[in-house]
């Protein structure tokens, strides 16, 4: 082999090794431009609103007040019922059987 072919072979091996180098930046997933929290920017607001509504419900339950003409017992019964869940489950199962 002459020196040109040896150099070409070395360059080929160097490029092949470089293609398997995992230390290079991953170009398929660009870095985020800004630092945002993993849970989202509005997580704190949603948490405070949820806590507020829960405390409002507990206060209405303790003082026997109604929320929009519904007692807290009626609201709890409606939440505990599985009517809405059953309808959604039937709809999803119908969609799944259509796709098969």
mmCIF file of N, CA and C in Angstrom, residues 30-38 41:
data_model
loop_
_atom_site.group_PDB
_atom_site.id
_atom_site.type_symbol
_atom_site.label_atom_id
_atom_site.label_comp_id
_atom_site.label_asym_id
_atom_site.label_seq_id
_atom_site.Cartn_x
_atom_site.Cartn_y
_atom_site.Cartn_z
ATOM 1 N N UNK A 30 -33.211 19.786 20.186
ATOM 2 C CA UNK A 30 -32.550 21.057 20.508
ATOM 3 C C UNK A 30 -32.777 21.445 21.966
ATOM 4 N N UNK A 31 -31.831 22.137 22.513
ATOM 5 C CA UNK A 31 -31.923 22.589 23.902
ATOM 6 C C UNK A 31 -33.023 23.637 24.031
ATOM 7 N N UNK A 32 -33.733 23.653 25.150
ATOM 8 C CA UNK A 32 -34.769 24.678 25.331
ATOM 9 C C UNK A 32 -34.141 26.058 25.410
ATOM 10 N N UNK A 33 -34.865 27.032 24.876
ATOM 11 C CA UNK A 33 -34.339 28.389 24.854
ATOM 12 C C UNK A 33 -34.411 29.060 26.220
ATOM 13 N N UNK A 34 -35.408 28.716 27.009
ATOM 14 C CA UNK A 34 -35.537 29.313 28.332
ATOM 15 C C UNK A 34 -35.735 28.204 29.354
ATOM 16 N N UNK A 35 -35.492 28.521 30.580
ATOM 17 C CA UNK A 35 -35.639 27.554 31.663
ATOM 18 C C UNK A 35 -37.066 27.638 32.194
ATOM 19 N N UNK A 36 -37.892 26.654 31.861
ATOM 20 C CA UNK A 36 -39.254 26.599 32.377
ATOM 21 C C UNK A 36 -39.354 25.439 33.353
ATOM 22 N N UNK A 37 -40.177 25.565 34.377
ATOM 23 C CA UNK A 37 -40.330 24.465 35.330
ATOM 24 C C UNK A 37 -40.894 23.223 34.651
ATOM 25 N N UNK A 38 -40.532 22.069 35.149
ATOM 26 C CA UNK A 38 -40.971 20.811 34.550
ATOM 27 C C UNK A 38 -42.482 20.629 34.675
ATOM 28 N N UNK A 41 -45.667 26.422 34.034
ATOM 29 C CA UNK A 41 -45.612 27.728 34.682
ATOM 30 C C UNK A 41 -46.840 27.996 35.542
#
